[in-house]
Short mmCIF file of C-alpha atoms and ligand atoms in Angstrom, two decimals:
data_model
loop_
_atom_site.label_atom_id
_atom_site.label_comp_id
_atom_site.label_asym_id
_atom_site.label_seq_id
_atom_site.Cartn_x
_atom_site.Cartn_y
_atom_site.Cartn_z
CA MET E 468 11.46 -159.26 -74.09
CA ASP E 469 12.27 -158.30 -71.03
CA GLN E 470 15.58 -156.98 -70.66
CA VAL E 471 19.14 -158.20 -69.04
CA VAL E 472 21.70 -155.95 -70.69
CA ASN E 473 24.49 -157.51 -71.84
CA GLN E 474 27.60 -155.79 -71.79
CA ASP E 475 29.20 -158.14 -74.13
CA ILE E 476 27.27 -157.90 -76.93
CA LYS E 477 26.18 -153.45 -78.81
CA GLN E 478 24.20 -151.74 -77.35
CA THR E 479 21.93 -150.26 -79.53
CA LEU E 480 19.72 -147.33 -77.87
CA ASN E 481 17.21 -144.69 -78.66
CA PHE E 482 18.97 -141.44 -79.61
CA ILE E 483 16.64 -138.43 -78.60
CA GLY E 484 17.58 -134.88 -77.30
CA GLY E 485 20.94 -135.70 -78.38
CA LYS E 486 21.95 -138.30 -75.99
CA TYR E 487 21.63 -141.52 -75.99
CA ARG E 488 19.44 -143.19 -73.73
CA PRO E 489 18.32 -146.63 -73.08
CA SER E 490 14.73 -147.67 -73.17
CA SER E 491 12.22 -146.09 -70.27
CA SER E 492 10.55 -149.19 -69.87
CA ASN E 493 13.60 -151.79 -69.91
CA LYS E 494 12.06 -153.34 -72.97
CA THR E 495 14.69 -154.86 -75.64
CA PHE E 496 15.21 -157.11 -78.31
CA GLU E 497 17.53 -159.06 -80.30
CA ASN E 498 18.67 -157.73 -83.47
CA ILE E 499 20.04 -161.12 -85.38
CA CYS E 500 22.85 -161.08 -88.67
CA PRO E 501 21.32 -162.91 -91.85
CA VAL E 502 24.72 -164.63 -92.19
CA ASP E 503 24.48 -166.01 -89.59
CA GLY E 504 21.84 -165.70 -87.30
CA SER E 505 23.85 -164.30 -84.46
CA VAL E 506 23.36 -161.20 -82.40
CA ALA E 507 24.39 -158.61 -84.35
CA SER E 508 23.67 -155.88 -81.57
CA ILE E 509 20.95 -155.42 -78.43
CA VAL E 510 18.58 -153.12 -79.66
CA HIS E 511 16.61 -150.58 -77.26
CA GLU E 512 12.43 -150.71 -77.65
CA ALA E 513 11.40 -147.31 -77.23
CA ASP E 514 8.02 -146.73 -75.65
CA LYS E 515 5.43 -144.49 -75.38
CA ALA E 516 7.71 -142.00 -72.47
CA ASP E 517 10.43 -142.22 -75.36
CA VAL E 518 8.86 -141.31 -78.21
CA ASP E 519 7.16 -138.60 -76.36
CA ALA E 520 10.34 -137.66 -74.81
CA ALA E 521 11.69 -137.26 -79.00
CA VAL E 522 8.88 -135.78 -80.01
CA LYS E 523 9.11 -132.85 -77.55
CA ALA E 524 12.89 -132.96 -78.26
CA ALA E 525 12.14 -131.93 -81.78
CA GLN E 526 9.55 -129.45 -80.50
CA ALA E 527 12.11 -127.62 -78.13
CA ALA E 528 14.62 -127.64 -81.04
CA MET E 529 11.88 -125.68 -83.55
CA LYS E 530 11.26 -123.42 -80.74
CA GLY E 531 15.48 -123.13 -80.16
CA GLU E 532 18.68 -122.05 -82.00
CA TRP E 533 17.54 -125.09 -84.96
CA GLY E 534 14.04 -122.88 -85.81
CA GLN E 535 15.43 -119.43 -86.11
CA MET E 536 19.26 -121.02 -87.50
CA PRO E 537 20.40 -118.62 -90.69
CA LEU E 538 19.53 -120.40 -94.18
CA THR E 539 23.04 -120.87 -94.95
CA LYS E 540 24.21 -121.51 -91.31
CA ARG E 541 21.50 -124.54 -91.43
CA LEU E 542 23.03 -125.81 -94.54
CA ASP E 543 26.03 -125.46 -94.23
CA LEU E 544 26.32 -128.15 -90.86
CA ILE E 545 23.92 -130.12 -93.36
CA CYS E 546 26.74 -130.89 -95.98
CA ASN E 547 28.59 -131.46 -93.06
CA LEU E 548 27.20 -134.43 -92.35
CA VAL E 549 28.57 -135.41 -95.85
CA ASP E 550 32.29 -135.04 -94.37
CA GLY E 551 30.93 -136.78 -90.84
CA ILE E 552 29.52 -139.55 -92.60
CA ASN E 553 32.09 -140.30 -94.79
CA ALA E 554 34.84 -139.88 -91.75
CA ARG E 555 33.68 -143.05 -90.22
CA PHE E 556 32.79 -145.03 -93.71
CA ASP E 557 33.43 -148.41 -92.58
CA GLU E 558 31.46 -148.19 -89.60
CA PHE E 559 28.28 -147.30 -91.05
CA LEU E 560 29.69 -150.46 -93.51
CA ALA E 561 30.01 -151.99 -91.23
CA ALA E 562 27.33 -151.52 -89.34
CA GLU E 563 24.92 -151.88 -92.54
CA VAL E 564 26.23 -155.55 -93.86
CA ALA E 565 25.71 -156.78 -90.19
CA ASP E 566 22.09 -156.23 -89.96
CA THR E 567 21.33 -156.86 -93.77
CA GLY E 568 24.23 -158.91 -94.74
CA LYS E 569 24.36 -157.73 -98.33
CA PRO E 570 27.73 -157.82 -100.36
CA VAL E 571 30.17 -155.07 -98.88
CA SER E 572 31.00 -155.10 -102.53
CA LEU E 573 26.72 -153.11 -103.03
CA ALA E 574 26.81 -151.43 -99.63
CA SER E 575 30.54 -149.39 -100.24
CA HIS E 576 29.09 -148.79 -103.43
CA LEU E 577 25.87 -147.66 -102.85
CA ASP E 578 24.10 -147.87 -99.45
CA ILE E 579 26.73 -145.47 -97.87
CA PRO E 580 27.93 -143.27 -100.15
CA ARG E 581 23.83 -142.21 -101.08
CA GLY E 582 24.13 -142.12 -97.73
CA ALA E 583 25.47 -139.31 -97.19
CA ALA E 584 25.06 -137.85 -100.51
CA ASN E 585 21.55 -137.67 -100.30
CA PHE E 586 22.38 -134.48 -97.58
CA GLN E 587 24.15 -132.74 -100.81
CA VAL E 588 21.45 -133.03 -103.00
CA PHE E 589 19.45 -131.77 -100.52
CA ALA E 590 21.26 -128.57 -99.54
CA ASP E 591 21.83 -127.44 -102.76
CA THR E 592 18.90 -128.07 -103.72
CA MET E 593 17.68 -126.14 -101.51
CA LYS E 594 20.10 -123.06 -102.06
CA SER E 595 18.85 -122.56 -105.20
CA HIS E 596 15.66 -122.75 -104.01
CA HIS E 597 12.92 -120.08 -104.63
CA GLY E 598 9.10 -118.94 -104.17
CA GLU E 599 7.08 -117.37 -106.81
CA SER E 600 5.04 -113.53 -107.48
CA PHE E 601 2.41 -112.80 -109.43
CA LYS E 602 1.48 -109.52 -110.39
CA GLN E 603 -2.11 -109.17 -110.62
CA GLU E 604 -4.21 -106.35 -112.22
CA THR E 605 -6.98 -104.96 -109.60
CA PRO E 606 -10.62 -102.24 -110.67
CA ASP E 607 -8.92 -99.85 -109.04
CA GLY E 608 -6.11 -99.58 -111.46
CA ALA E 609 -3.41 -100.09 -108.84
CA GLY E 610 -2.82 -103.75 -108.54
CA ALA E 611 -1.33 -105.92 -105.78
CA ILE E 612 1.44 -108.23 -105.50
CA HIS E 613 1.48 -112.11 -104.53
CA TYR E 614 3.92 -114.41 -103.15
CA THR E 615 4.69 -117.40 -101.73
CA SER E 616 6.62 -117.91 -98.71
CA GLU E 617 7.66 -121.17 -97.24
CA ARG E 618 8.23 -122.47 -93.59
CA PRO E 619 8.90 -126.07 -92.28
CA LYS E 620 6.21 -128.29 -91.06
CA GLY E 621 7.74 -128.69 -88.14
CA VAL E 622 8.33 -132.36 -86.85
CA ILE E 623 8.16 -135.24 -89.14
CA GLY E 624 8.00 -138.57 -88.64
CA VAL E 625 10.06 -140.99 -90.79
CA ILE E 626 9.13 -144.17 -90.61
CA CYS E 627 11.73 -146.89 -92.07
CA PRO E 628 11.84 -150.11 -94.11
CA TRP E 629 15.46 -152.16 -93.86
CA ASN E 630 16.57 -152.86 -96.84
CA LEU E 631 18.48 -150.27 -97.94
CA PRO E 632 18.65 -148.22 -94.73
CA LEU E 633 21.22 -145.60 -94.30
CA LEU E 634 20.16 -144.60 -97.95
CA LEU E 635 16.10 -144.06 -97.78
CA MET E 636 16.54 -142.98 -94.29
CA THR E 637 18.94 -139.64 -95.07
CA TRP E 638 16.64 -139.64 -98.32
CA LYS E 639 14.23 -138.42 -96.37
CA VAL E 640 16.44 -136.74 -93.32
CA GLY E 641 17.96 -134.85 -95.96
CA PRO E 642 15.33 -132.80 -97.67
CA ALA E 643 13.20 -133.06 -94.13
CA LEU E 644 16.37 -131.19 -92.64
CA ALA E 645 17.25 -129.16 -95.15
CA CYS E 646 13.87 -127.53 -95.25
CA GLY E 647 14.29 -126.50 -90.88
CA ASN E 648 12.34 -129.19 -89.88
CA ALA E 649 13.71 -131.26 -87.04
CA VAL E 650 13.02 -134.62 -87.44
CA VAL E 651 12.19 -137.95 -85.26
CA VAL E 652 13.48 -141.50 -87.23
CA LYS E 653 12.07 -145.30 -87.12
CA PRO E 654 14.43 -147.60 -88.27
CA SER E 655 13.12 -150.85 -89.20
CA GLU E 656 13.13 -153.45 -86.28
CA GLU E 657 15.47 -155.22 -88.33
CA THR E 658 18.25 -152.71 -89.15
CA PRO E 659 18.41 -150.29 -86.87
CA GLN E 660 21.90 -149.94 -86.50
CA THR E 661 23.11 -146.78 -88.65
CA ALA E 662 20.42 -145.03 -87.73
CA THR E 663 21.61 -145.26 -84.72
CA LEU E 664 24.70 -144.17 -85.27
CA LEU E 665 24.21 -141.45 -87.53
CA GLY E 666 23.25 -139.60 -84.32
CA GLU E 667 26.81 -139.95 -83.06
CA VAL E 668 27.63 -137.72 -86.85
CA MET E 669 24.81 -135.03 -85.77
CA ASN E 670 26.31 -134.32 -82.45
CA GLU E 671 30.01 -134.65 -84.13
CA VAL E 672 29.11 -131.65 -87.07
CA GLY E 673 27.52 -129.55 -84.17
CA ILE E 674 23.54 -129.95 -85.21
CA PRO E 675 21.59 -129.47 -82.34
CA ALA E 676 20.47 -131.61 -79.60
CA GLY E 677 16.50 -132.36 -80.79
CA VAL E 678 17.43 -132.09 -84.69
CA TYR E 679 17.39 -135.37 -84.95
CA ASN E 680 15.77 -138.04 -83.01
CA VAL E 681 15.95 -141.92 -83.20
CA ILE E 682 13.51 -144.33 -81.40
CA ASN E 683 14.02 -147.86 -82.12
CA GLY E 684 11.31 -150.82 -81.80
CA PHE E 685 8.59 -152.02 -83.78
CA GLY E 686 5.45 -150.90 -85.42
CA PRO E 687 1.84 -151.81 -84.13
CA ASP E 688 2.17 -151.64 -80.65
CA SER E 689 5.62 -149.38 -80.62
CA ALA E 690 7.62 -147.40 -81.64
CA GLY E 691 6.03 -147.21 -84.95
CA GLU E 692 3.02 -146.77 -84.05
CA PHE E 693 3.49 -144.48 -80.96
CA LEU E 694 4.75 -142.34 -83.46
CA THR E 695 2.63 -141.78 -85.53
CA GLN E 696 -0.62 -141.55 -83.40
CA HIS E 697 2.00 -138.86 -81.58
CA PRO E 698 -0.07 -135.14 -81.66
CA GLY E 699 2.54 -133.21 -82.36
CA VAL E 700 4.12 -135.19 -85.05
CA ASP E 701 3.08 -132.74 -87.54
CA ALA E 702 3.56 -134.66 -90.88
CA ILE E 703 4.75 -138.37 -91.85
CA THR E 704 6.83 -139.51 -94.33
CA PHE E 705 6.52 -143.95 -94.86
CA THR E 706 8.39 -145.62 -97.32
CA GLY E 707 7.52 -149.27 -96.32
CA GLU E 708 4.77 -152.42 -97.79
CA THR E 709 1.07 -150.84 -99.13
CA ILE E 710 -0.61 -152.36 -96.47
CA THR E 711 1.81 -150.26 -93.33
CA GLY E 712 0.92 -147.39 -95.51
CA GLU E 713 -2.68 -147.71 -94.80
CA ALA E 714 -2.42 -148.38 -91.16
CA ILE E 715 -0.61 -145.08 -91.29
CA MET E 716 -2.64 -143.27 -93.06
CA LYS E 717 -5.55 -143.93 -90.91
CA SER E 718 -3.20 -142.53 -88.09
CA ALA E 719 -2.49 -139.36 -89.63
CA ALA E 720 -6.08 -138.70 -90.25
CA VAL E 721 -5.88 -137.70 -87.10
CA GLY E 722 -5.34 -133.71 -86.33
CA MET E 723 -5.03 -134.18 -90.81
CA ARG E 724 -1.68 -134.23 -90.35
CA ASP E 725 0.15 -134.73 -94.11
CA VAL E 726 1.17 -138.12 -95.35
CA SER E 727 4.40 -139.07 -98.36
CA LEU E 728 3.75 -142.48 -98.95
CA GLU E 729 6.93 -144.33 -101.15
CA LEU E 730 5.26 -147.93 -101.47
CA GLY E 731 5.24 -151.76 -102.61
CA GLY E 732 5.14 -152.54 -106.57
CA LYS E 733 5.52 -155.11 -108.76
CA ASN E 734 7.55 -154.29 -111.54
CA ALA E 735 7.38 -155.79 -114.82
CA GLY E 736 10.53 -155.89 -117.62
CA ILE E 737 9.43 -155.50 -120.81
CA VAL E 738 12.28 -157.48 -123.19
CA PHE E 739 11.84 -155.90 -126.98
CA ALA E 740 12.86 -158.82 -129.56
CA ASP E 741 14.66 -155.82 -131.35
CA CYS E 742 16.95 -154.87 -127.40
CA ASP E 743 20.39 -155.32 -127.31
CA MET E 744 20.48 -158.65 -125.61
CA ASP E 745 23.73 -158.01 -124.11
CA LYS E 746 21.98 -155.36 -122.30
CA ALA E 747 19.55 -156.72 -121.64
CA ILE E 748 20.61 -159.46 -119.02
CA GLU E 749 22.91 -157.97 -118.11
CA GLY E 750 19.67 -155.27 -116.64
CA THR E 751 17.59 -157.81 -116.22
CA LEU E 752 20.67 -159.32 -113.55
CA ARG E 753 20.93 -157.04 -111.60
CA SER E 754 17.07 -155.65 -111.63
CA VAL E 755 16.09 -159.51 -110.20
CA PHE E 756 18.42 -160.39 -108.00
CA ALA E 757 20.72 -157.01 -106.69
CA ASN E 758 20.00 -156.77 -103.22
CA CYS E 759 18.62 -160.53 -103.09
CA GLY E 760 15.65 -159.28 -104.98
CA GLN E 761 14.73 -156.84 -101.74
CA VAL E 762 14.30 -153.23 -103.48
CA CYS E 763 11.21 -151.99 -104.44
CA LEU E 764 12.14 -151.57 -108.09
CA SER E 765 13.09 -155.28 -108.74
CA THR E 766 11.26 -156.91 -111.86
CA GLU E 767 9.95 -159.66 -110.80
CA LYS E 768 7.68 -159.78 -114.29
CA MET E 769 9.85 -160.39 -117.61
CA LEU E 770 7.53 -159.78 -119.93
CA VAL E 771 9.82 -161.03 -123.48
CA GLU E 772 8.87 -160.73 -126.82
CA ARG E 773 8.16 -164.68 -127.79
CA PRO E 774 10.70 -164.30 -131.04
CA ILE E 775 14.04 -164.12 -128.43
CA PHE E 776 11.66 -165.68 -125.84
CA ASP E 777 13.68 -169.20 -125.54
CA GLU E 778 16.82 -167.34 -125.82
CA PHE E 779 16.83 -164.82 -123.63
CA VAL E 780 15.81 -168.02 -120.53
CA SER E 781 18.70 -169.45 -121.03
CA ARG E 782 21.14 -166.86 -121.05
CA LEU E 783 18.91 -164.82 -117.38
CA LYS E 784 19.66 -168.91 -116.43
CA GLU E 785 23.20 -169.42 -117.15
CA GLY E 786 24.09 -165.50 -115.74
CA VAL E 787 22.07 -166.14 -112.49
CA GLU E 788 23.42 -170.22 -112.27
CA ALA E 789 27.35 -168.03 -112.96
CA MET E 790 26.19 -165.65 -109.39
CA LYS E 791 28.24 -166.46 -106.09
CA VAL E 792 26.00 -166.24 -103.24
CA GLY E 793 28.07 -165.79 -100.80
CA VAL E 794 29.45 -164.10 -97.85
CA PRO E 795 28.90 -159.65 -97.28
CA GLU E 796 33.43 -159.63 -97.25
CA ASP E 797 33.85 -162.27 -99.65
CA LYS E 798 34.89 -159.93 -102.81
CA ASP E 799 33.64 -162.27 -105.21
CA THR E 800 29.96 -162.44 -104.04
CA ASN E 801 27.14 -160.95 -106.01
CA MET E 802 24.55 -161.81 -103.62
CA GLY E 803 23.84 -162.41 -100.10
CA PRO E 804 21.23 -164.05 -97.88
CA LEU E 805 17.08 -162.44 -96.90
CA VAL E 806 17.24 -159.64 -94.06
CA SER E 807 15.62 -162.39 -92.09
CA LEU E 808 14.98 -166.25 -91.75
CA GLU E 809 11.23 -165.08 -91.29
CA HIS E 810 11.37 -162.64 -94.84
CA ARG E 811 13.07 -166.50 -96.20
CA ASP E 812 9.40 -167.96 -94.88
CA LYS E 813 7.58 -165.54 -97.01
CA VAL E 814 9.88 -166.00 -99.90
CA LEU E 815 9.79 -169.72 -99.87
CA SER E 816 5.98 -169.48 -99.19
CA TYR E 817 6.13 -168.25 -103.14
CA TYR E 818 8.50 -170.89 -104.09
CA GLU E 819 6.03 -173.18 -103.15
CA ALA E 820 3.30 -171.93 -104.64
CA ALA E 821 4.87 -171.00 -107.81
CA VAL E 822 5.33 -174.75 -107.60
CA LYS E 823 1.95 -175.99 -106.81
CA GLU E 824 0.09 -173.70 -109.43
CA GLY E 825 2.27 -175.28 -111.96
CA ALA E 826 5.71 -173.02 -112.71
CA THR E 827 8.05 -175.25 -114.74
CA VAL E 828 11.32 -174.01 -112.21
CA VAL E 829 14.02 -172.95 -115.04
CA THR E 830 16.60 -172.64 -112.00
CA GLY E 831 16.73 -171.79 -107.83
CA GLY E 832 13.74 -172.77 -106.11
CA GLY E 833 15.15 -173.91 -102.55
CA VAL E 834 18.17 -172.93 -100.48
CA PRO E 835 21.31 -173.36 -100.85
CA ASP E 836 23.45 -175.85 -98.22
CA MET E 837 25.98 -172.66 -97.63
CA GLY E 838 28.11 -175.56 -94.22
CA ASP E 839 27.34 -175.50 -90.26
CA GLU E 840 27.93 -171.88 -89.79
CA LEU E 841 25.92 -170.30 -91.88
CA ASN E 842 23.34 -172.66 -92.52
CA LYS E 843 21.26 -170.92 -89.85
CA GLY E 844 21.91 -167.76 -91.71
CA ALA E 845 18.30 -166.56 -93.59
CA TRP E 846 19.89 -167.94 -97.73
CA ILE E 847 18.04 -168.63 -100.78
CA GLU E 848 18.25 -170.05 -103.97
CA PRO E 849 18.22 -167.17 -107.24
CA THR E 850 15.45 -168.46 -108.28
CA ILE E 851 13.42 -168.03 -112.29
CA TRP E 852 10.09 -169.49 -113.67
CA THR E 853 8.15 -169.93 -116.90
CA GLY E 854 3.98 -171.44 -117.77
CA LEU E 855 2.86 -169.47 -114.83
CA ALA E 856 -1.33 -168.07 -115.21
CA ASP E 857 -1.37 -164.28 -114.84
CA ASP E 858 -3.29 -164.38 -111.98
CA ALA E 859 -0.99 -166.85 -110.05
CA SER E 860 -0.04 -165.56 -106.20
CA PRO E 861 3.52 -165.36 -107.26
CA ILE E 862 2.30 -163.24 -110.52
CA THR E 863 0.11 -160.98 -109.08
CA ASP E 864 1.77 -160.65 -105.06
CA GLU E 865 4.83 -158.91 -104.75
CA ILE E 866 7.51 -161.46 -103.07
CA PHE E 867 10.62 -158.75 -102.11
CA GLY E 868 13.21 -161.69 -103.19
CA PRO E 869 15.45 -163.14 -105.72
CA CYS E 870 12.73 -164.54 -108.22
CA CYS E 871 11.10 -164.04 -111.34
CA HIS E 872 8.53 -165.20 -113.51
CA ILE E 873 9.58 -165.29 -117.25
CA ARG E 874 6.23 -164.83 -119.85
CA PRO E 875 5.96 -165.01 -123.45
CA PHE E 876 4.25 -161.22 -125.64
CA ASP E 877 3.29 -161.38 -128.75
CA THR E 878 2.04 -157.67 -129.58
CA GLU E 879 3.81 -154.12 -127.84
CA GLU E 880 -0.51 -153.59 -127.01
CA GLU E 881 -0.22 -157.29 -125.26
CA ALA E 882 2.72 -156.29 -123.17
CA ILE E 883 1.34 -152.74 -122.02
CA GLU E 884 -1.76 -154.92 -121.56
CA ILE E 885 -0.30 -157.15 -118.89
CA THR E 886 2.11 -154.70 -117.18
CA ASN E 887 -0.45 -152.36 -116.15
CA ASP E 888 -2.88 -155.30 -115.35
CA SER E 889 -1.70 -154.40 -111.54
CA PRO E 890 -2.86 -152.98 -108.02
CA TYR E 891 0.43 -151.95 -107.80
CA GLY E 892 2.47 -148.80 -109.69
CA LEU E 893 5.74 -148.33 -109.48
CA ALA E 894 8.18 -148.35 -111.84
CA THR E 895 9.01 -150.95 -115.06
CA SER E 896 12.33 -151.85 -117.28
CA ILE E 897 11.73 -151.27 -120.92
CA TRP E 898 14.53 -152.98 -123.53
CA THR E 899 14.57 -152.18 -127.24
CA GLU E 900 16.66 -150.29 -129.98
CA ASN E 901 13.89 -148.77 -131.24
CA LEU E 902 13.43 -145.87 -130.65
CA THR E 903 10.63 -144.43 -131.25
CA ARG E 904 8.90 -147.88 -129.92
CA ALA E 905 10.52 -146.80 -125.91
CA HIS E 906 8.60 -143.19 -126.23
CA ARG E 907 5.34 -144.79 -128.14
CA VAL E 908 5.29 -147.50 -125.29
CA ALA E 909 6.14 -145.96 -121.88
CA PRO E 910 4.22 -143.47 -121.38
CA GLN E 911 1.48 -145.65 -121.39
CA ILE E 912 2.74 -147.43 -118.33
CA GLU E 913 1.02 -146.77 -115.02
CA VAL E 914 4.18 -146.11 -112.96
CA GLY E 915 5.78 -143.36 -110.76
CA LEU E 916 9.57 -144.50 -112.47
CA THR E 917 9.62 -145.61 -116.25
CA TRP E 918 13.44 -146.45 -117.02
CA ILE E 919 14.76 -147.72 -120.77
CA ASN E 920 17.60 -149.94 -121.56
CA CYS E 921 18.65 -149.58 -118.01
CA TRP E 922 17.11 -150.36 -114.41
CA PHE E 923 17.47 -148.11 -110.88
CA LEU E 924 20.02 -145.49 -112.74
CA ARG E 925 19.07 -142.36 -110.66
CA ASP E 926 19.18 -138.50 -110.82
CA LEU E 927 18.52 -137.56 -107.21
CA ARG E 928 16.64 -134.00 -109.03
CA THR E 929 14.36 -136.02 -110.59
CA PRO E 930 10.57 -136.91 -108.91
CA PHE E 931 11.12 -140.64 -107.73
CA GLY E 932 7.66 -142.39 -106.50
CA GLY E 933 4.65 -144.38 -107.46
CA SER E 934 0.57 -144.49 -108.44
CA LYS E 935 -1.97 -146.31 -107.52
CA GLN E 936 -1.71 -148.63 -104.51
CA SER E 937 2.57 -148.05 -104.89
CA GLY E 938 1.77 -144.16 -103.28
CA ILE E 939 1.00 -140.22 -102.52
CA GLY E 940 3.40 -138.55 -103.96
CA ARG E 941 7.09 -137.73 -105.13
CA GLU E 942 10.09 -137.42 -103.37
CA GLY E 943 12.71 -135.87 -105.27
CA GLY E 944 14.33 -132.64 -106.63
CA GLU E 945 12.07 -130.00 -105.39
CA TYR E 946 9.53 -132.55 -105.38
CA SER E 947 10.69 -133.13 -101.68
CA LEU E 948 11.38 -130.12 -100.81
CA GLU E 949 7.16 -129.05 -101.52
CA PHE E 950 6.55 -131.43 -98.74
CA TYR E 951 8.61 -130.76 -96.02
CA LEU E 952 7.94 -127.03 -96.33
CA GLU E 953 4.14 -125.23 -96.10
CA THR E 954 3.33 -123.11 -98.90
CA SER E 955 1.34 -119.83 -98.05
CA ASN E 956 0.46 -116.97 -100.28
CA ILE E 957 1.32 -113.10 -99.04
CA CYS E 958 -0.98 -110.68 -101.34
CA VAL E 959 -0.01 -107.15 -100.81
CA LYS E 960 -2.65 -104.32 -102.47
CA LEU E 961 -0.66 -101.59 -103.93
P1 NAD D 1062 7.14 -152.55 -93.41
O1 NAD D 1062 5.78 -152.36 -93.84
O2 NAD D 1062 7.24 -154.10 -92.97
O3 NAD D 1062 7.77 -151.68 -92.29
C1 NAD D 1062 8.65 -150.65 -92.70
C2 NAD D 1062 8.16 -149.79 -91.42
O4 NAD D 1062 7.52 -149.66 -90.72
C3 NAD D 1062 9.44 -150.42 -90.28
O5 NAD D 1062 10.01 -149.87 -89.17
C4 NAD D 1062 8.25 -150.35 -89.20
O6 NAD D 1062 8.77 -151.25 -87.75
C5 NAD D 1062 7.12 -150.00 -89.44
N1 NAD D 1062 5.17 -150.43 -89.76
C6 NAD D 1062 5.14 -151.25 -89.10
N2 NAD D 1062 3.89 -151.32 -89.41
C7 NAD D 1062 3.96 -149.90 -88.85
C8 NAD D 1062 2.41 -149.26 -88.22
N3 NAD D 1062 1.33 -149.76 -88.07
N4 NAD D 1062 2.55 -147.84 -88.01
C9 NAD D 1062 3.99 -147.67 -87.51
N5 NAD D 1062 4.77 -148.23 -88.04
C10 NAD D 1062 4.82 -148.92 -88.17
O7 NAD D 1062 8.23 -152.84 -94.62
P2 NAD D 1062 9.47 -153.65 -94.41
O8 NAD D 1062 8.86 -155.07 -94.61
O9 NAD D 1062 10.58 -152.86 -93.78
O10 NAD D 1062 10.11 -153.07 -96.07
C11 NAD D 1062 9.63 -154.22 -97.53
C12 NAD D 1062 8.52 -153.17 -97.44
O11 NAD D 1062 9.22 -151.58 -98.59
C13 NAD D 1062 7.93 -153.47 -99.64
O12 NAD D 1062 6.86 -154.12 -99.40
C14 NAD D 1062 9.12 -152.62 -100.83
O13 NAD D 1062 8.85 -152.89 -101.85
C15 NAD D 1062 8.74 -151.21 -99.48
N6 NAD D 1062 9.64 -151.00 -100.22
C16 NAD D 1062 9.07 -149.22 -101.35
C17 NAD D 1062 9.66 -148.35 -101.57
C18 NAD D 1062 9.62 -147.04 -102.52
O14 NAD D 1062 9.85 -146.22 -102.40
N7 NAD D 1062 8.45 -147.14 -103.14
C19 NAD D 1062 11.61 -148.66 -100.96
C20 NAD D 1062 11.60 -149.56 -100.45
C21 NAD D 1062 10.63 -150.72 -99.71
O1 6OD D 1063 16.79 -144.35 -105.13
C1 6OD D 1063 16.30 -143.99 -104.48
O2 6OD D 1063 16.34 -142.25 -103.91
C2 6OD D 1063 15.19 -144.72 -104.16
N1 6OD D 1063 13.83 -143.90 -103.58
C3 6OD D 1063 15.73 -146.25 -104.05
C4 6OD D 1063 14.29 -147.24 -103.54
C5 6OD D 1063 14.54 -148.41 -103.08
C6 6OD D 1063 13.63 -149.09 -102.99
O3 6OD D 1063 13.95 -149.87 -102.51
#
C-alpha cells in the first residue's frame, strides 16, 4: 500500500544505524490487533535500499568501535539490555499484547521476561566460554601445539516468526551480539513492534549504532528476501515454517552462507496408563492450548493408552470447557485470539477437514461469539477431536492452532511408531510414572526435544532444535555460540 502517514496512529519505523527511519519508498502497511481488528500501528516497509543501508550499517559497526570492543565491555553492555528492557517492561508488554492478542498473564510471565533473560544467559555463556588446545607428537620429537581461535561471523540476518516475537528474536540476537556480531533483524510483519522498540533500549544502554538494525516488511519480494539475498549478510538464522526455511536455505546457498533453522513441528504427546492423570491433564492443557496453540512445541497429536483413553478424553474436555477465552487484560483469560484472521482461516480449514474426514468433535470446532466489539478479532474455539485415521490432514499437517486429536494405542512399540511416522521431528511429551519405560521410550523418538512428565520446561544451556524437517542446528548455551562464531585452528610447531 502506498503510504499516507496518519500521525494519529502509532508508526512502526525501521531502525538503521541507530536511527529510526521511514521506508525510503514510502510504502506502509497496517499492523492489525487480532483482539478486535483495530490498527495497532502503521508499519514502514523496508525496500531494497533500506535493507542495503541496514546491512552496510552493520558492516560499518563491525569495522568500528564494536569490532574492537573488549569482551568484558561488550558483555556488560549486553547485560545492561536486561535492565533496559525491564525498565520499560510495560511498554514491551503493551506492544507484544497489541500485536499478538495473547493474555497479559502469559506475556508478562513468558514473553517479556524471557525476551530480556536471553541477553543475560548468553552474556554469561560467553563469559565462561573457552576454546580447545591439543598437544601433538611429531617425528622430530619437538611436538606441536594446536589451539582454536574464534571470531564473530560478521553480519547476521535474523528472521523471526510471530508467535513469541520478542523471546524468539532475542534468543538469536543475544548470542549473536555476545559473540561480537552485528545483526539485521526482520521481525514478522504480524508482530513488528517489540523488535523495533528494542532499538531505543540499544541506544539507551550505549550499544554502538549499526550493531542492531531492524527492517520491517514481508518475506517474498520484500524485506525478508532482500535481506537473505544480500551478499553482505554472512550467516542467516531463521525461525518459522519449514517451507520458508527451504526458500531461505536456497538464498543462503548463494555465497555459501551458514544457516540455523528452527522450523515447524507436528508434535505428539504420549500418555501411558501408568501416568499421574492429574499431571498429564494439566500438562496437556498447556501443551495444546497455551498461546492459543501457536507454539512450535505444541502437541497436536495425543496418543493415549487404551485403558485410560475414555477417562483422558473426558477429563481433557472438562478442562477445555473450563478455560476462559477472552481479552488479554482479563486476569481470568486462559486463551486469546489467533494472531490474524488469515491464520484463523487456515486453522478453520483444518476444523472443517477434520469433520469431513470423519472426526468426532469432542468439544469446540468453531468460532465463538465474543460480542459486537470483538467479533472482528481472530477468535476461535479450543477444539478436541477423536476418531480420525492416521493419514487425515489434521493428523499429518502442522495446524498451529488450539486443537488436538486424541487416539488410543495398545503397545509401547505402536506409540513410538505412530509418533515417528512424521516428516517433522521437533518435540514430544511422555507421561508415565514408570521411569524405566520413560528412559526406554525417550531415546527412540526421532525428535530434538523430549519432555518427560512436563512440557516446555526450559534450561537455556541445553540444546534446542528439531530433526528431520523441523530444522537444522541447535540453539542454546554453547550450541548457539557454535553458530555465531567462526572457529579456526592455529598450529604452532615447537
Ligand atoms: P513464516 O515462515 O511464515 O514466517 C517467518 C518469517 O519469515 C517472517 O518474518 C516472514 O516475513 C519471513 N519470510 C517469509 N518468507 C520469506 C522468504 N521467502 N524469505 C525471507 N523471509 C521470509 O512463519 P510464521 O508463520 O511467522 O511462524 C509460524 C511457524 O514458525 C510455524 O511453522 C512454527 O512451527 C514455526 N516456529 C518454529 C519454532 C522452532 O523453534 N522450531 C519456533 C517458533 C515458530
Ligand atoms: O524456549 C525457547 O528458547 C524457544 N526457542 C522456544 C520456541 C518456541 C516455539 O514456538
